[in-house]
mmCIF file of C-alpha atoms and ligand atoms in Angstrom:
data_model
loop_
_atom_site.group_PDB
_atom_site.id
_atom_site.type_symbol
_atom_site.label_atom_id
_atom_site.label_comp_id
_atom_site.label_asym_id
_atom_site.label_seq_id
_atom_site.Cartn_x
_atom_site.Cartn_y
_atom_site.Cartn_z
ATOM 1 C CA MET A 348 -79.929 6.643 41.146
ATOM 2 C CA GLY A 349 -80.777 4.992 37.818
ATOM 3 C CA TRP A 350 -81.656 1.394 37.181
ATOM 4 C CA ASN A 351 -78.066 0.449 36.408
ATOM 5 C CA GLY A 352 -76.784 2.302 39.467
ATOM 6 C CA GLY A 353 -79.090 0.292 41.700
ATOM 7 C CA ILE A 354 -77.956 -2.981 40.143
ATOM 8 C CA ARG A 355 -74.355 -1.965 40.595
ATOM 9 C CA VAL A 356 -74.764 -1.199 44.281
ATOM 10 C CA THR A 357 -76.443 -4.582 44.782
ATOM 11 C CA HIS A 358 -73.568 -6.363 43.071
ATOM 12 C CA GLU A 359 -70.920 -4.313 44.851
ATOM 13 C CA ALA A 360 -72.477 -5.265 48.183
ATOM 14 C CA SER A 361 -72.629 -8.888 47.117
ATOM 15 C CA LEU A 362 -69.012 -8.828 45.937
ATOM 16 C CA ALA A 363 -67.920 -7.257 49.221
ATOM 17 C CA ALA A 364 -69.747 -9.990 51.123
ATOM 18 C CA THR A 365 -68.094 -12.690 48.991
ATOM 19 C CA VAL A 366 -64.462 -11.539 48.835
ATOM 20 C CA GLY A 367 -64.278 -8.333 50.873
ATOM 21 C CA SER A 368 -62.672 -9.884 53.936
ATOM 22 C CA PHE A 369 -59.624 -11.184 52.063
ATOM 23 C CA ALA A 370 -59.279 -9.769 48.514
ATOM 24 C CA GLN A 371 -56.650 -7.075 47.939
ATOM 25 C CA ASN A 372 -57.120 -4.746 44.974
ATOM 26 C CA VAL A 373 -54.238 -4.608 42.496
ATOM 27 C CA VAL A 374 -52.241 -1.354 42.352
ATOM 28 C CA TYR A 375 -49.956 -0.160 39.555
ATOM 29 C CA ARG A 376 -47.908 2.422 41.422
ATOM 30 C CA SER A 377 -46.549 2.678 44.950
ATOM 31 C CA ALA A 378 -44.690 5.293 46.978
ATOM 32 C CA LYS A 379 -41.618 3.041 47.077
ATOM 33 C CA ASP A 380 -41.704 2.398 43.308
ATOM 34 C CA HIS A 381 -41.903 -1.392 43.692
ATOM 35 C CA VAL A 382 -44.987 -2.090 41.562
ATOM 36 C CA CYS A 383 -45.041 -2.766 37.821
ATOM 37 C CA PRO A 384 -47.305 -0.209 36.075
ATOM 38 C CA ILE A 385 -48.371 -2.825 33.520
ATOM 39 C CA CYS A 386 -49.241 -5.899 35.604
ATOM 40 C CA GLY A 387 -49.188 -4.816 39.260
ATOM 41 C CA GLY A 388 -46.400 -7.269 40.113
ATOM 42 C CA ALA A 389 -43.215 -6.600 42.069
ATOM 43 C CA LYS A 390 -40.356 -4.781 40.368
ATOM 44 C CA GLY A 391 -37.086 -3.240 41.483
ATOM 45 C CA ALA A 392 -37.210 0.465 42.351
ATOM 46 C CA GLY A 393 -35.850 2.515 39.482
ATOM 47 C CA TYR A 394 -36.874 -0.013 36.836
ATOM 48 C CA ALA A 395 -39.689 0.935 34.473
ATOM 49 C CA VAL A 396 -41.504 -2.421 34.570
ATOM 50 C CA CYS A 397 -41.122 -5.911 36.100
ATOM 51 C CA VAL A 398 -38.739 -8.520 34.685
ATOM 52 C CA SER A 399 -41.491 -10.452 32.819
ATOM 53 C CA CYS A 400 -43.092 -7.357 31.279
ATOM 54 C CA SER A 401 -39.628 -6.133 30.293
ATOM 55 C CA THR A 402 -38.960 -9.451 28.518
ATOM 56 C CA HIS A 403 -42.237 -9.063 26.602
ATOM 57 C CA GLN A 404 -41.427 -5.470 25.684
ATOM 58 C CA HIS A 405 -38.027 -6.461 24.340
ATOM 59 C CA SER A 406 -39.401 -9.336 22.253
ATOM 60 C CA PRO A 407 -40.018 -9.084 18.488
ATOM 61 C CA TYR A 408 -43.773 -9.003 19.279
ATOM 62 C CA LYS A 409 -43.749 -5.850 21.380
ATOM 63 C CA ALA A 410 -46.043 -4.033 18.958
ATOM 64 C CA GLN A 411 -48.712 -6.740 19.374
ATOM 65 C CA LEU A 412 -48.909 -6.954 23.164
ATOM 66 C CA ALA A 413 -52.119 -6.097 25.027
ATOM 67 C CA ASP A 414 -52.933 -2.393 25.017
ATOM 68 C CA MET A 415 -54.007 -2.505 28.649
ATOM 69 C CA VAL A 416 -53.923 -5.000 31.511
ATOM 70 C CA ARG A 417 -56.217 -4.717 34.510
ATOM 71 C CA ILE A 418 -56.487 -7.242 37.319
ATOM 72 C CA PHE A 419 -59.071 -7.532 40.075
ATOM 73 C CA ALA A 420 -57.078 -8.765 43.096
ATOM 74 C CA TYR A 421 -53.828 -10.274 44.250
ATOM 75 C CA ALA A 422 -53.404 -14.015 44.810
ATOM 76 C CA PRO A 423 -50.638 -13.913 47.428
ATOM 77 C CA MET A 424 -48.308 -16.817 48.198
ATOM 78 C CA GLU A 425 -45.588 -17.080 50.840
ATOM 79 C CA CYS A 426 -43.690 -19.304 48.386
ATOM 80 C CA SER A 427 -44.581 -20.960 45.086
ATOM 81 C CA SER A 428 -46.386 -23.923 46.720
ATOM 82 C CA ASP A 429 -48.457 -21.935 49.241
ATOM 83 C CA ALA A 430 -52.226 -21.704 48.712
ATOM 84 C CA SER A 431 -53.293 -20.699 52.214
ATOM 85 C CA ASN A 432 -54.701 -17.355 51.091
ATOM 86 C CA GLN A 433 -58.414 -17.491 50.290
ATOM 87 C CA MET A 434 -58.147 -15.631 46.966
ATOM 88 C CA THR A 435 -55.308 -17.925 45.870
ATOM 89 C CA ARG A 436 -57.383 -20.960 46.897
ATOM 90 C CA TYR A 437 -60.402 -19.720 44.977
ATOM 91 C CA MET A 438 -58.304 -19.495 41.826
ATOM 92 C CA TYR A 439 -57.516 -23.215 42.100
ATOM 93 C CA ARG A 440 -60.922 -24.299 43.377
ATOM 94 C CA TYR A 441 -63.193 -22.657 40.849
ATOM 95 C CA LYS A 442 -61.764 -25.030 38.231
ATOM 96 C CA GLU A 443 -62.459 -28.194 40.216
ATOM 97 C CA GLU A 444 -65.747 -29.902 39.452
ATOM 98 C CA ASP A 445 -66.524 -31.832 42.571
ATOM 99 C CA ARG A 446 -64.693 -30.443 45.548
ATOM 100 C CA VAL A 447 -66.193 -28.754 48.528
ATOM 101 C CA GLY A 448 -65.914 -25.041 48.015
ATOM 102 C CA SER A 449 -65.600 -25.079 44.234
ATOM 103 C CA GLU A 450 -69.194 -23.885 43.801
ATOM 104 C CA LEU A 451 -68.454 -20.983 46.170
ATOM 105 C CA ALA A 452 -65.281 -20.133 44.259
ATOM 106 C CA ARG A 453 -67.179 -20.139 40.933
ATOM 107 C CA ALA A 454 -69.821 -17.854 42.424
ATOM 108 C CA ALA A 455 -67.066 -15.446 43.504
ATOM 109 C CA VAL A 456 -65.447 -15.416 40.038
ATOM 110 C CA THR A 457 -68.875 -14.810 38.473
ATOM 111 C CA GLU A 458 -69.612 -11.952 40.872
ATOM 112 C CA ILE A 459 -66.211 -10.370 40.105
ATOM 113 C CA LEU A 460 -66.807 -10.511 36.342
ATOM 114 C CA VAL A 461 -70.363 -9.161 36.575
ATOM 115 C CA THR A 462 -69.318 -6.259 38.803
ATOM 116 C CA GLU A 463 -66.063 -5.282 37.109
ATOM 117 C CA LEU A 464 -66.940 -6.008 33.461
ATOM 118 C CA VAL A 465 -70.691 -5.813 32.888
ATOM 119 C CA LEU A 466 -71.418 -3.007 35.340
ATOM 120 C CA ARG A 467 -68.242 -1.103 34.490
ATOM 121 C CA TRP A 468 -68.574 -1.461 30.704
ATOM 122 C CA GLY A 469 -68.618 2.345 30.496
ATOM 123 C CA CYS A 470 -65.340 2.529 32.451
ATOM 124 C CA ILE A 471 -63.668 0.112 30.029
ATOM 125 C CA LYS A 472 -64.864 2.283 27.135
ATOM 126 C CA GLU A 473 -63.649 5.446 28.847
ATOM 127 C CA VAL A 474 -60.107 4.169 29.497
ATOM 128 C CA SER A 475 -59.927 2.748 25.938
ATOM 129 C CA GLY A 476 -60.160 5.950 23.944
ATOM 130 C CA GLY A 477 -63.957 5.803 23.814
ATOM 131 C CA VAL A 478 -64.059 2.373 22.159
ATOM 132 C CA ALA A 479 -66.173 -0.153 24.059
ATOM 133 C CA PRO A 480 -65.223 -3.822 23.705
ATOM 134 C CA THR A 481 -66.701 -5.385 20.562
ATOM 135 C CA ALA A 482 -65.892 -8.998 21.474
ATOM 136 C CA TRP A 483 -64.537 -11.188 24.241
ATOM 137 C CA SER A 484 -62.083 -14.026 24.261
ATOM 138 C CA THR A 485 -60.656 -16.412 26.839
ATOM 139 C CA ILE A 486 -57.552 -18.525 26.789
ATOM 140 C CA PRO A 487 -58.081 -22.197 25.902
ATOM 141 C CA SER A 488 -56.243 -24.975 27.727
ATOM 142 C CA THR A 489 -52.951 -25.676 26.001
ATOM 143 C CA THR A 490 -52.329 -29.040 24.343
ATOM 144 C CA ASN A 491 -50.247 -30.391 27.263
ATOM 145 C CA SER A 492 -53.002 -29.618 29.803
ATOM 146 C CA PRO A 493 -55.183 -32.426 31.236
ATOM 147 C CA ARG A 494 -58.100 -30.158 30.370
ATOM 148 C CA ALA A 495 -57.173 -29.934 26.660
ATOM 149 C CA GLY A 496 -60.262 -30.123 24.465
ATOM 150 C CA ILE A 497 -62.739 -29.683 27.351
ATOM 151 C CA GLU A 498 -64.546 -26.371 27.886
ATOM 152 C CA HIS A 499 -62.517 -24.298 30.317
ATOM 153 C CA PRO A 500 -64.487 -23.344 33.465
ATOM 154 C CA LEU A 501 -63.699 -19.663 32.917
ATOM 155 C CA HIS A 502 -65.102 -19.859 29.374
ATOM 156 C CA ARG A 503 -68.348 -21.243 30.763
ATOM 157 C CA ILE A 504 -68.612 -18.375 33.251
ATOM 158 C CA VAL A 505 -67.749 -15.638 30.744
ATOM 159 C CA ARG A 506 -70.273 -16.759 28.119
ATOM 160 C CA GLN A 507 -72.960 -16.615 30.810
ATOM 161 C CA VAL A 508 -71.810 -13.195 32.036
ATOM 162 C CA LEU A 509 -71.511 -11.605 28.548
ATOM 163 C CA PRO A 510 -74.249 -13.401 26.562
ATOM 164 C CA ARG A 511 -74.820 -10.593 24.067
ATOM 165 C CA VAL A 512 -71.181 -9.832 23.261
ATOM 166 C CA PRO A 513 -69.664 -11.800 20.342
ATOM 167 C CA GLU A 514 -66.930 -14.268 21.143
ATOM 168 C CA VAL A 515 -63.615 -14.456 19.341
ATOM 169 C CA LYS A 516 -62.558 -18.053 19.813
ATOM 170 C CA LEU A 517 -58.936 -19.019 20.280
ATOM 171 C CA ARG A 518 -57.606 -22.527 19.766
ATOM 172 C CA ALA A 519 -54.461 -23.823 21.445
ATOM 173 C CA VAL A 520 -52.021 -25.269 18.963
ATOM 174 C CA GLY A 521 -49.059 -25.749 21.274
ATOM 175 C CA ALA A 522 -47.918 -26.673 24.765
ATOM 176 C CA LYS A 523 -47.990 -24.117 27.557
ATOM 177 C CA SER A 524 -44.814 -22.206 28.112
ATOM 178 C CA ARG A 525 -43.893 -19.439 30.528
ATOM 179 C CA SER A 526 -42.388 -17.308 27.841
ATOM 180 C CA LEU A 527 -44.067 -15.344 25.115
ATOM 181 C CA SER A 528 -44.850 -17.747 22.275
ATOM 182 C CA PRO A 529 -46.984 -16.199 19.562
ATOM 183 C CA ASP A 530 -47.663 -19.528 17.860
ATOM 184 C CA LEU A 531 -49.346 -21.010 20.942
ATOM 185 C CA PHE A 532 -52.846 -19.893 19.931
ATOM 186 C CA GLN A 533 -54.787 -19.362 16.726
ATOM 187 C CA MET A 534 -58.044 -17.572 16.122
ATOM 188 C CA GLU A 535 -60.689 -20.113 15.109
ATOM 189 C CA CYS A 536 -63.131 -17.956 13.242
ATOM 190 C CA GLU A 537 -63.027 -15.479 10.438
ATOM 191 C CA CYS A 538 -64.276 -12.416 12.261
ATOM 192 C CA ALA A 539 -65.534 -9.194 10.739
ATOM 193 C CA PRO A 540 -63.256 -6.175 11.282
ATOM 194 C CA ASP A 541 -66.006 -4.546 13.383
ATOM 195 C CA THR A 542 -65.934 -7.493 15.784
ATOM 196 C CA LEU A 543 -62.151 -7.248 16.064
ATOM 197 C CA ARG A 544 -62.161 -3.540 16.852
ATOM 198 C CA HIS A 545 -61.633 -4.106 20.589
ATOM 199 C CA VAL A 546 -61.240 -7.583 22.081
ATOM 200 C CA LEU A 547 -61.610 -8.051 25.822
ATOM 201 C CA LEU A 548 -59.300 -10.948 26.672
ATOM 202 C CA ILE A 549 -60.237 -12.519 30.011
ATOM 203 C CA ASP A 550 -58.092 -14.884 32.049
ATOM 204 C CA ASP A 551 -58.097 -16.194 35.603
ATOM 205 C CA THR A 552 -54.555 -15.826 36.916
ATOM 206 C CA TRP A 553 -51.619 -13.674 35.826
ATOM 207 C CA THR A 554 -48.250 -15.080 36.882
ATOM 208 C CA THR A 555 -45.694 -13.926 34.306
ATOM 209 C CA GLY A 556 -48.285 -12.891 31.750
ATOM 210 C CA GLY A 557 -46.557 -15.026 29.098
ATOM 211 C CA ASN A 558 -49.656 -17.025 28.234
ATOM 212 C CA VAL A 559 -52.003 -14.022 28.159
ATOM 213 C CA GLN A 560 -49.616 -11.880 26.132
ATOM 214 C CA SER A 561 -49.143 -14.789 23.687
ATOM 215 C CA ALA A 562 -52.921 -14.816 23.213
ATOM 216 C CA ALA A 563 -52.945 -11.023 22.765
ATOM 217 C CA VAL A 564 -50.280 -11.307 20.049
ATOM 218 C CA SER A 565 -52.331 -14.039 18.300
ATOM 219 C CA LEU A 566 -55.434 -11.832 18.372
ATOM 220 C CA LYS A 567 -53.560 -8.832 17.002
ATOM 221 C CA ARG A 568 -51.975 -10.941 14.261
ATOM 222 C CA ALA A 569 -55.453 -12.123 13.277
ATOM 223 C CA GLY A 570 -56.663 -8.536 12.967
ATOM 224 C CA ALA A 571 -57.664 -7.341 16.444
ATOM 225 C CA GLN A 572 -57.107 -3.602 16.572
ATOM 226 C CA ARG A 573 -57.185 -3.299 20.325
ATOM 227 C CA VAL A 574 -56.790 -5.912 23.075
ATOM 228 C CA THR A 575 -57.641 -5.248 26.704
ATOM 229 C CA VAL A 576 -56.746 -7.918 29.246
ATOM 230 C CA PHE A 577 -58.768 -8.487 32.400
ATOM 231 C CA CYS A 578 -57.539 -11.090 34.883
ATOM 232 C CA VAL A 579 -59.255 -12.122 38.071
ATOM 233 C CA ALA A 580 -56.057 -12.493 40.099
ATOM 234 C CA ARG A 581 -52.392 -11.617 39.995
ATOM 235 C CA VAL A 582 -49.987 -13.979 41.755
ATOM 236 C CA VAL A 583 -47.662 -12.202 44.168
ATOM 237 C CA ASN A 584 -44.991 -14.408 45.679
ATOM 238 C CA TYR A 585 -43.708 -12.865 48.921
ATOM 239 C CA ALA A 586 -40.471 -14.890 48.808
ATOM 240 C CA PHE A 587 -39.785 -13.400 45.377
ATOM 241 C CA CYS A 588 -40.698 -9.921 46.682
ATOM 242 C CA ALA A 589 -38.088 -10.319 49.444
ATOM 243 C CA SER A 590 -35.440 -10.990 46.799
ATOM 244 C CA ILE A 591 -36.335 -7.675 45.123
ATOM 245 C CA GLY A 592 -35.960 -5.480 48.169
ATOM 246 C CA GLU A 593 -36.628 -5.034 51.842
ATOM 247 C CA GLY A 594 -40.199 -4.119 52.669
ATOM 248 C CA VAL A 595 -41.541 -4.998 49.207
ATOM 249 C CA ALA A 596 -43.597 -7.938 50.499
ATOM 250 C CA ASP A 597 -44.973 -5.763 53.325
ATOM 251 C CA GLY A 598 -46.092 -3.216 50.747
ATOM 252 C CA PHE A 599 -48.240 -5.888 49.095
ATOM 253 C CA ARG A 600 -49.377 -7.378 52.414
ATOM 254 C CA SER A 601 -50.759 -4.033 53.564
ATOM 255 C CA LEU A 602 -53.183 -3.718 50.616
ATOM 256 C CA SER A 603 -56.868 -4.328 51.210
ATOM 257 C CA PHE A 604 -60.237 -4.588 49.470
ATOM 258 C CA ARG A 605 -61.739 -1.159 48.899
ATOM 259 C CA GLY A 606 -65.175 -2.227 47.736
ATOM 260 C CA GLY A 607 -67.236 0.104 45.592
ATOM 261 C CA GLN A 608 -64.718 2.949 45.925
ATOM 262 C CA TRP A 609 -62.303 0.904 43.849
ATOM 263 C CA CYS A 610 -62.731 0.707 40.079
ATOM 264 C CA PRO A 611 -60.165 -1.666 38.570
ATOM 265 C CA TRP A 612 -60.253 0.410 35.354
ATOM 266 C CA HIS A 613 -59.711 3.831 36.890
ATOM 267 C CA CYS A 614 -57.948 3.261 40.232
ATOM 268 C CA MET A 615 -54.192 2.810 39.982
ATOM 269 C CA VAL A 616 -52.850 3.552 43.429
ATOM 270 C CA GLU A 617 -54.006 2.889 46.985
ATOM 271 C CA PRO A 618 -54.950 6.208 48.608
HETATM 272 ZN ZN1 ZN B 1730 -45.186 -6.395 34.930
HETATM 273 ZN ZN1 ZN B 1731 -64.251 3.316 36.625
#
């Protein structure tokens, strides 16, 4: 085992200790055909993609959407106000400065990004036509957010995790919306074409993907040739799953954390 292999095993063990008892890896296909191949969310059997991804694909910006979306784990909710699941709670808590547990949640997010981005850099390159990411970007708080203008906690984590990778900075110029709005973000810098070859766009939580895809469109419009999205968690609302079909929620409930056997870049379906 090489140097990097040893580091990876250490981080995989650490990640398993941190989130292994509750995290559920995101899948993009299921035997019952109820999972969106783009975002891992619930879809009706027989449909190609979920309702949100379908809306994005039928928008005028379809050619500028992210080339690939990969997500670490599900953030399950019984209904839209439920945060009893530990992964779901972490996604709220890591952003809070002074609450018990927020330090733990930030450590978990950091561990996830180190393991799945830094130590799987070669995987990202492999699934991206041999082009490794040339820059990273995160999504700034929109102008209607109480956090507007302050450094986003995810930004702070990512710049520590990827210190040697150039950043492509986005600025929010509009208020958050659930739908795809390509004028929501603007690229702040004039970046060299080499830097814009492959932008790794990192976000915390995917709900409809509207915000992330809006950022992807902004990056592409500003010259990014390839955009890969990595999110820490994907919301799955079991009440919504029940409206899609019988047994859909149970399909998501039965997923688990597969530790080092699971690569979020290569693994698509639970064995
Ligand atoms: Zn989808
Ligand atoms: Zn891999």
